[in-house]
Short mmCIF file of C-alpha atoms in Angstrom, two decimals:
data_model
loop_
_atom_site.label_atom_id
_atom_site.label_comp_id
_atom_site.label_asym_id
_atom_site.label_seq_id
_atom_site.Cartn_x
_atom_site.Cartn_y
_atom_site.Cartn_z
CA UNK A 1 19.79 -7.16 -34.34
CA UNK A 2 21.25 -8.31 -31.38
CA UNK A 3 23.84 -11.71 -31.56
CA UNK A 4 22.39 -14.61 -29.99
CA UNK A 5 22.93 -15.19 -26.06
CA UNK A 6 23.51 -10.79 -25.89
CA UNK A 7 19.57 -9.43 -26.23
CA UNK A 8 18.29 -8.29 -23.19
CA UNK A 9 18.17 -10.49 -20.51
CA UNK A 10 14.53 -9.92 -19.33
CA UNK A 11 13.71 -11.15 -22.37
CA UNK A 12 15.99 -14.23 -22.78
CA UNK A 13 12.80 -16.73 -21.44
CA UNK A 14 15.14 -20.08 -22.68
CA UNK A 15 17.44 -19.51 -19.63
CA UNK A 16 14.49 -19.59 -17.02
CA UNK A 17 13.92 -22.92 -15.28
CA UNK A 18 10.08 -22.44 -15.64
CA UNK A 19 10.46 -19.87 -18.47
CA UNK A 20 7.68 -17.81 -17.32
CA UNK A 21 7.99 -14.28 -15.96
CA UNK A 22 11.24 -14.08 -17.05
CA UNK A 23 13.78 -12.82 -14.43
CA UNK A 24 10.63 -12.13 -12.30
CA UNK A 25 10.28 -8.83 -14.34
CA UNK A 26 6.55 -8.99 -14.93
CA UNK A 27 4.05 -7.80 -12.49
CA UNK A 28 2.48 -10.11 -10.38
CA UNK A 29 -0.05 -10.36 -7.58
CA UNK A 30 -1.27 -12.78 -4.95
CA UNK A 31 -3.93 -11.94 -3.20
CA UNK A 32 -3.49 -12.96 0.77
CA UNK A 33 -6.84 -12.05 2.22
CA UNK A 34 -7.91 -15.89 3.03
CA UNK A 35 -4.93 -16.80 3.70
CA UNK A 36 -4.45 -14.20 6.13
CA UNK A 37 -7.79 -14.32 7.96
CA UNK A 38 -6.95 -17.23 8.90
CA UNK A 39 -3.58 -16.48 9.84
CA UNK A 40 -4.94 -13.78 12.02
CA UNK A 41 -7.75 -16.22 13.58
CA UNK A 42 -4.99 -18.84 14.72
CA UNK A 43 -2.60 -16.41 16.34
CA UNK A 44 -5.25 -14.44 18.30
CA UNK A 45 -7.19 -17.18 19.79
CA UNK A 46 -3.47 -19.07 21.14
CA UNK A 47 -3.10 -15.70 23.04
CA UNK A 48 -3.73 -16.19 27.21
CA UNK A 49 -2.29 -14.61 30.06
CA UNK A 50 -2.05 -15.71 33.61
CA UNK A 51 -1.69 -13.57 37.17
CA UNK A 52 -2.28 -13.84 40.71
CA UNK A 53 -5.40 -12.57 39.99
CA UNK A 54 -6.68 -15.28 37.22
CA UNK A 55 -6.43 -16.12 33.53
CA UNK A 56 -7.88 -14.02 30.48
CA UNK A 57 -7.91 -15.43 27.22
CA UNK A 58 -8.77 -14.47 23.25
CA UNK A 59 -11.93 -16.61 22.86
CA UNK A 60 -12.99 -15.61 19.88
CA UNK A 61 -12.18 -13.31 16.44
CA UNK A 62 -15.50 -11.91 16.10
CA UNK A 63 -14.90 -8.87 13.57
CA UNK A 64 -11.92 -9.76 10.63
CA UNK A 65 -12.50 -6.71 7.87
CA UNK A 66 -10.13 -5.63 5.48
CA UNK A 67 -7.47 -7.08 3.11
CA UNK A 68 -3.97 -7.68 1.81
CA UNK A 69 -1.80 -9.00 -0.91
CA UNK A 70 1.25 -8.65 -1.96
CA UNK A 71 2.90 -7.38 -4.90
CA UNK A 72 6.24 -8.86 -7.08
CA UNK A 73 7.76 -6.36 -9.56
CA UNK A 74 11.20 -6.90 -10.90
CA UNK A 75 12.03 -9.28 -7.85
CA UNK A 76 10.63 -6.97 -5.59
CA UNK A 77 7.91 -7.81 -3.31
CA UNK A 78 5.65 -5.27 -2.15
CA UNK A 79 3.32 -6.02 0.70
CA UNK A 80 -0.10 -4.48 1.25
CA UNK A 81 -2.67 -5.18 4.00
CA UNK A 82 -5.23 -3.59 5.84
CA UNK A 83 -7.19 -4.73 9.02
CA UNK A 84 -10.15 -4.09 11.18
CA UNK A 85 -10.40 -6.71 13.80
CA UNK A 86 -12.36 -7.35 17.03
CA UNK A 87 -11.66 -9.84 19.62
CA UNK A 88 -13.50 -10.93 22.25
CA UNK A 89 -12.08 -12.14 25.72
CA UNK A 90 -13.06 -14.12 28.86
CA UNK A 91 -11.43 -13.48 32.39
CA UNK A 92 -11.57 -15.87 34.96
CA UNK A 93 -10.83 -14.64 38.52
CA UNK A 94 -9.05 -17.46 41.39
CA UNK A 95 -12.43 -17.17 42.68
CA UNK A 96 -14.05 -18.40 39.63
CA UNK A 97 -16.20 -15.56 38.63
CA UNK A 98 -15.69 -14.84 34.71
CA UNK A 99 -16.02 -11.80 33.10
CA UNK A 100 -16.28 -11.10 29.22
CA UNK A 101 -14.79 -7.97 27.13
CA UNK A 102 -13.76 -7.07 23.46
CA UNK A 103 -10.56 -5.92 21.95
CA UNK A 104 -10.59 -3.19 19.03
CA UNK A 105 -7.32 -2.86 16.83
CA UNK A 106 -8.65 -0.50 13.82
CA UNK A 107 -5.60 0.06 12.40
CA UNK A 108 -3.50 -2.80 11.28
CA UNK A 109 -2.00 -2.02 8.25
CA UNK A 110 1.48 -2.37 6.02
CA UNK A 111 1.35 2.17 7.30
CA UNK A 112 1.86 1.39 10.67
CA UNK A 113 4.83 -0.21 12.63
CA UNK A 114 3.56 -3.10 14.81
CA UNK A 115 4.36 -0.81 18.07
CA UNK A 116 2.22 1.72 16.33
CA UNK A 117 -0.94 -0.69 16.28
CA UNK A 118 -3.84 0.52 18.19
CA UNK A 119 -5.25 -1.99 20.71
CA UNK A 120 -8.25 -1.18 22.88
CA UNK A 121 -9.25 -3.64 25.60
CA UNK A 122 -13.01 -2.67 27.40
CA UNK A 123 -15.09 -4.77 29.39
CA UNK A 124 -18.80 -5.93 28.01
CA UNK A 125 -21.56 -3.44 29.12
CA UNK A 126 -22.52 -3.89 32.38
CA UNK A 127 -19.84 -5.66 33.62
CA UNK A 128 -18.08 -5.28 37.02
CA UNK A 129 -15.05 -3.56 37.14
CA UNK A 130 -12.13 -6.72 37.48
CA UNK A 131 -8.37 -6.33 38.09
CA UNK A 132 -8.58 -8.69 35.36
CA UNK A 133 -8.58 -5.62 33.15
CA UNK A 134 -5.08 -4.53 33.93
CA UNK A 135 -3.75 -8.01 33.30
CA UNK A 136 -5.39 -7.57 29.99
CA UNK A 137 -4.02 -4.09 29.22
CA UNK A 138 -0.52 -5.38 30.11
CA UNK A 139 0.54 -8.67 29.24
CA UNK A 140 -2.91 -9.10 27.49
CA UNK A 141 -1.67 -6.66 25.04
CA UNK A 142 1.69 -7.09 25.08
CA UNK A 143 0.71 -10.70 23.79
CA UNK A 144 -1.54 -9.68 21.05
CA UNK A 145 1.13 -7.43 19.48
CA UNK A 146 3.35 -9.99 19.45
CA UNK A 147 0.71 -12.17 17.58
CA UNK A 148 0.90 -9.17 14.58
CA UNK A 149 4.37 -9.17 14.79
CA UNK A 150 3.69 -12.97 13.83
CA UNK A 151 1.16 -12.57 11.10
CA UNK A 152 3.46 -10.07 9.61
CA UNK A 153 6.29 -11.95 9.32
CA UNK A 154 4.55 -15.12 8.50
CA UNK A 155 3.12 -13.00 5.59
CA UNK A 156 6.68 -11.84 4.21
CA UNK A 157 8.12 -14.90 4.30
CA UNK A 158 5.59 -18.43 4.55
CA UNK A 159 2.70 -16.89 2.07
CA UNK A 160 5.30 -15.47 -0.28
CA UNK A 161 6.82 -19.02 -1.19
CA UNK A 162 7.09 -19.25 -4.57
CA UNK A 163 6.25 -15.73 -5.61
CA UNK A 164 10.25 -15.10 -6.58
CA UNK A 165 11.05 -17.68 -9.37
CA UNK A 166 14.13 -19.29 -9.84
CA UNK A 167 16.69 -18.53 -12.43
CA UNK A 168 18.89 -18.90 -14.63
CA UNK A 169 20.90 -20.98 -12.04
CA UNK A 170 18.29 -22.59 -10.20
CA UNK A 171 18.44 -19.69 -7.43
CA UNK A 172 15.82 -17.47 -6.08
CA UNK A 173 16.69 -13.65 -6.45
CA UNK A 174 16.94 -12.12 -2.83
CA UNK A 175 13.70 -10.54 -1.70
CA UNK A 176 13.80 -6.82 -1.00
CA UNK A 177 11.33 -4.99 0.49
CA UNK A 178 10.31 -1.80 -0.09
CA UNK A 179 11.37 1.14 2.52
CA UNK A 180 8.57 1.83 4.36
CA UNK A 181 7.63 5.17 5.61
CA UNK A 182 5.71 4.90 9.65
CA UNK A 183 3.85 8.35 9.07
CA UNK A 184 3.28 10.62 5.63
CA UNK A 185 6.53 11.86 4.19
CA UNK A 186 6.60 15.45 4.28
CA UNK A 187 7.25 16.66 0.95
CA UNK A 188 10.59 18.94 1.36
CA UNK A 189 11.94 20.13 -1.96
CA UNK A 190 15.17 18.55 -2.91
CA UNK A 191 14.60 19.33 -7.05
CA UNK A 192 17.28 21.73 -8.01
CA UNK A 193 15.88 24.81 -9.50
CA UNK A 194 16.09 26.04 -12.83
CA UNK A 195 16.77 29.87 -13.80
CA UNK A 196 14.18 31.93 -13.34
CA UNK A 197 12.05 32.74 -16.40
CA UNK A 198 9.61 36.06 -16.27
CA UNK A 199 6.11 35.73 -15.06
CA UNK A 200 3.04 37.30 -15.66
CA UNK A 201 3.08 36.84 -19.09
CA UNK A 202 0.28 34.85 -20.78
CA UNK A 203 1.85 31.53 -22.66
CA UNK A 204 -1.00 29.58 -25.08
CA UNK A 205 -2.45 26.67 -23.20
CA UNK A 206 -4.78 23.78 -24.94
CA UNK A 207 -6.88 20.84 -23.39
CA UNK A 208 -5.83 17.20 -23.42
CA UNK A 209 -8.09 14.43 -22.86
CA UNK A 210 -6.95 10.63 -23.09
CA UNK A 211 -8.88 6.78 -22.18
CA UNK A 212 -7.15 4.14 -21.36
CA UNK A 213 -8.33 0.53 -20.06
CA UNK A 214 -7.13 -1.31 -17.57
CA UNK A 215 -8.01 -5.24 -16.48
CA UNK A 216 -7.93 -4.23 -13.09
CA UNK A 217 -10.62 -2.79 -10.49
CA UNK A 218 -10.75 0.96 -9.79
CA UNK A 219 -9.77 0.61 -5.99
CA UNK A 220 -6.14 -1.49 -7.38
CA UNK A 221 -5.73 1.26 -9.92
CA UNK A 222 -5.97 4.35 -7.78
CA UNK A 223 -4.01 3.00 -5.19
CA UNK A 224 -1.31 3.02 -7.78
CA UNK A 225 -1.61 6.73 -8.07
CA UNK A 226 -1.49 7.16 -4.83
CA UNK A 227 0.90 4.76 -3.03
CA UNK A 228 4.54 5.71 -3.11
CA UNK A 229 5.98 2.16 -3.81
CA UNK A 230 3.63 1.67 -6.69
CA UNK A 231 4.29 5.00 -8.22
CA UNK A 232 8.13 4.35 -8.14
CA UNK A 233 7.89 0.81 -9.17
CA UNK A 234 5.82 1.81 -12.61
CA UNK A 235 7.54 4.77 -13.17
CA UNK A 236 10.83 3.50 -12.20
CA UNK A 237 12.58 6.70 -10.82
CA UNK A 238 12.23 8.22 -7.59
CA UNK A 239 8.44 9.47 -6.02
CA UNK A 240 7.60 11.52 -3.06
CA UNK A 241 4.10 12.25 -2.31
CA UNK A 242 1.37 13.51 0.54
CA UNK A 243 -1.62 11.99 -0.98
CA UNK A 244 -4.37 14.13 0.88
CA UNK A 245 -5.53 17.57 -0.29
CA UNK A 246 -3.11 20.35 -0.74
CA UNK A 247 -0.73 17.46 -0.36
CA UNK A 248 2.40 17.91 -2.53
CA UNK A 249 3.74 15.62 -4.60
CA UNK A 250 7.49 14.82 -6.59
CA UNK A 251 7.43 12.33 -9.53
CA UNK A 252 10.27 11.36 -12.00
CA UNK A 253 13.12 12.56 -10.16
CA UNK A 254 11.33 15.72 -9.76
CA UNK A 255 10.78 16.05 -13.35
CA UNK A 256 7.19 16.56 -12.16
CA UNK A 257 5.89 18.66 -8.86
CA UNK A 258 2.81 19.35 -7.88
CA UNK A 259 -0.21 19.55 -5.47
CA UNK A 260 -3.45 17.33 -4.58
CA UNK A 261 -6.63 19.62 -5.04
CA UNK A 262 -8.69 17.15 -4.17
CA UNK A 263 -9.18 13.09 -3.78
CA UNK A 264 -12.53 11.21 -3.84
CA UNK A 265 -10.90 7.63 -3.24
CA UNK A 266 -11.34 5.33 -6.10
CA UNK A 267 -13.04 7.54 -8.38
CA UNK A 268 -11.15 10.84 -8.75
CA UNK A 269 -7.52 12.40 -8.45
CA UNK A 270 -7.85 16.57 -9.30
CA UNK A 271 -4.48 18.30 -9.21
CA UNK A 272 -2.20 21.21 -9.87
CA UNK A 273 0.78 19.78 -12.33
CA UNK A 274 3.74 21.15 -13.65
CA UNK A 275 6.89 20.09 -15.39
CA UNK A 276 10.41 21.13 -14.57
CA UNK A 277 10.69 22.64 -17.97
CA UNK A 278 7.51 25.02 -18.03
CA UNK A 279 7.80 28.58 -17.28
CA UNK A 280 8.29 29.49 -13.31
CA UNK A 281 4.86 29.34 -11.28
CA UNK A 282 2.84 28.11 -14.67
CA UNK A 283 0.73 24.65 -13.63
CA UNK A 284 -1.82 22.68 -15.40
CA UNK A 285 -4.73 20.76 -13.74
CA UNK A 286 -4.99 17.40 -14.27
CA UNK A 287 -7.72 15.31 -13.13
CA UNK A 288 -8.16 11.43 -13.38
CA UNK A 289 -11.42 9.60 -13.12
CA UNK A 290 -11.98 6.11 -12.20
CA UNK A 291 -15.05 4.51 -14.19
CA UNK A 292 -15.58 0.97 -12.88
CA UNK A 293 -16.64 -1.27 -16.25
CA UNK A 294 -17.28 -4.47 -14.31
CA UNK A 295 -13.93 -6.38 -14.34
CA UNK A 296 -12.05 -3.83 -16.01
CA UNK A 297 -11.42 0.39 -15.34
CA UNK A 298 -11.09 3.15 -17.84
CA UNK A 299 -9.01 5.84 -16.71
CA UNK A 300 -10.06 9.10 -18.26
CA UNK A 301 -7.48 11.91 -17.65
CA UNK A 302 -8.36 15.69 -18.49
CA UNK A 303 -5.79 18.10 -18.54
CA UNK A 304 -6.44 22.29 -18.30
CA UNK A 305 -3.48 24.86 -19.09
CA UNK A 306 -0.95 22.18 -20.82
CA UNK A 307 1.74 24.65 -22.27
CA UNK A 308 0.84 24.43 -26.27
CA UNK A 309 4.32 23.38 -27.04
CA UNK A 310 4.51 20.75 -24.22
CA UNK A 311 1.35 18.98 -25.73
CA UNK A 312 3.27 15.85 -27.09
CA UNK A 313 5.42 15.53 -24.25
CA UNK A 314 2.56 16.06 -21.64
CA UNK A 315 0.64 13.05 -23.65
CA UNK A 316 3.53 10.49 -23.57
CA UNK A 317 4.59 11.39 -19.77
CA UNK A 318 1.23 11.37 -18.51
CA UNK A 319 0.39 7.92 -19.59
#
C-alpha cells in the first residue's frame, strides 16, 4: 500500500481546490453548438464593406447547420466543430439601386485551416449583374474569413473558461491543443519490421465476438474510432490513420496496422487487422457495429482469422 501523500496523484482528490476531476484527468465534454450559433450569427451580420461603387453588407444568417464541442482529456482540450452556413447580403450602389445575393461556406470545420474555408458569393436569381459583386468577392470575403478566424478563437479561448480546473496550487494547467492535420495524413510506414517468418502455411484461426455499452450516442462513439486525436487520447500512444476505404491505419505505436474495408458512418467500421507479432502477411477482419439503444450504444465487435494463440491478447487489446 502506498504511504500517505505518495499514491498516485490523479487520484489524490484532497489536494484539488474543487476536488472533482482530479488533475483534470477525467473525460469531459461541453457541448458548444448554442453557444456557437450564436457566436457565428453576431460576427457575420457586423461584416460590411464600402467602395467607390457602394456598400454591401451580411444582412442576415439564413442557413446555421452543423455542430461543435469541445473535448478535455488529461488537461487537454480537443476542439470539434462542423458548419454549414448561408448568408445572405444586400448591395447598395451610389446610385441607390440595391441588389440582394447569398454566401455559401460548406465547409467550416476544426479539418480545415481558416484560409482553407470555402466561401461562395452569387447574386439572387435574376438579378443584374453589379460591380458590387467584386467588392463582395474581395473585401466582402476577405471580411467574412476574418469573422471565422474570430469564432475560432473565441471558441478556444472565451467558451472554454472553466473547462481546465485549478489545482493543487490554485493554477490552471496550460491548455494544449492537439496538432492538427489541414488534409488526411498519408499513412507512410515508420513501424520497424520484424524478421520475416514463412508464409503460406495455414496457422489455426477462431472467431471472437464481444458487447460492450456505452452512455454515449453512436455518432460520438464512432467518431472516436475514427478521429486521430480521440484514438490517441484513449489509447494513449501514438495513431495514424486514413479513415476512408482502403485507408490504412497505425495504432499503439504500430503495435497494430491495418486497412479500412469499408465505413458506413455511425453504424459500421469493417477492416483488415493485424498485430506486430502475428506471422508476416496473416490479418484478421474485424468489424464494429454501432446499435443506437436510445441514450446509450452497444458496440458489437466480430473478429474473423484471430491467430488461436493470440485469442486472449486480441480480447484485452481490442477493447
Amino acid at each position: 500500500m502506498a504511504k500517505w501523500g505518495q499514491g498516485d496523484p490523479r487520484w489524490i482528490v484532497e489536494q484539488r481546490a474543487d476536488a472533482t476531476n482530479v488533475n483534470n484527468w477525467h473525460w469531459t465534454e461541453r457541448d458548444a453548438s448554442s453557444w456557437s450559433t450564436d457566436k457565428l450569427k453576431e460576427l457575420f451580420l457586423a461584416v460590411r464593406v464600402e467602395n467607390e461603387e457602394g456598400t454591401c453588407e451580411v444582412t442576415e444568417v439564413s442557413k446555421v447547420e452543423g455542430e461543435a464541442s469541445i473535448n478535455n482529456r488529461k488537461g487537454k482540450l480537443i476542439f470539434f466543430y462542423e458548419w454549414n452556413l448561408k448568408l445572405d447580403w444586400t448591395g447598395t450602389s451610389k446610385s441607390g439601386v440595391k441588389f440582394k445575393g447569398h454566401v455559401e461556406i460548406p465547409n467550416l470545420s476544426d479539418e480545415n485551416d481558416p484560409s482553407e474555408v470555402d466561401i461562395r458569393v452569387s447574386l439572387v436569381k435574376d438579378q443584374p449583374d453589379t460591380q458590387l459583386m467584386a467588392l463582395m468577392r474581395k473585401e466582402g470575403i476577405e471580411r467574412i474569413r476574418a469573422a471565422v478566424v474570430d469564432y475560432i478563437r473565441t471558441l478556444k479561448t472565451e467558451f472554454t473558461q472553466g473547462m481546465i480546473l485549478p489545482t493543487a496550487n490554485g493554477e490552471k494547467e496550460p491548455i494544449q491543443e492537439p496538432t492538427r492535420t489541414t488534409k488526411p495524413q498519408k499513412v507512410t510506414s515508420s513501424c520497424t519490421p520484424l524478421p520475416a517468418q514463412p508464409t503460406g502455411v495455414k496457422i489455426p484461426t477462431c472467431k471472437i465476438s464481444l458487447k460492450e455499452t456505452f452512455l454515449t450516442s453512436p455518432e460520438e462513439l464512432y467518431r472516436i474510432f475514427v478521429t486521430r486525436e480521440l484514438v490517441q487520447a484513449f489509447t494513449h500512444s501514438g495513431a495514424v490513420l486514413e479513415p476512408d476505404k482502403g485507408g490504412k491505419f497505425q495504432l499503439l505505436d504500430c503495435s497494430v496496422t491495418g486497412e479500412f474495408i469499408d465505413l458506413i458512418p455511425d453504424k459500421k467500421i469493417e477492416m483488415k487487422w493485424r498485430f506486430k507479432s502475428w506471422p508476416a502477411g496473416h490479418h484478421a477482419v474485424i468489424t464494429l457495429i454501432f446499435h443506437d439503444k436510445g441514450g446509450e450504444t452497444e458496440l458489437e465487435l466480430k473478429g474473423l482469422g484471430v491467430p488461436s494463440n493470440e485469442e486472449a491478447m486480441t480480447d484485452r487489446k481490442s477493447t
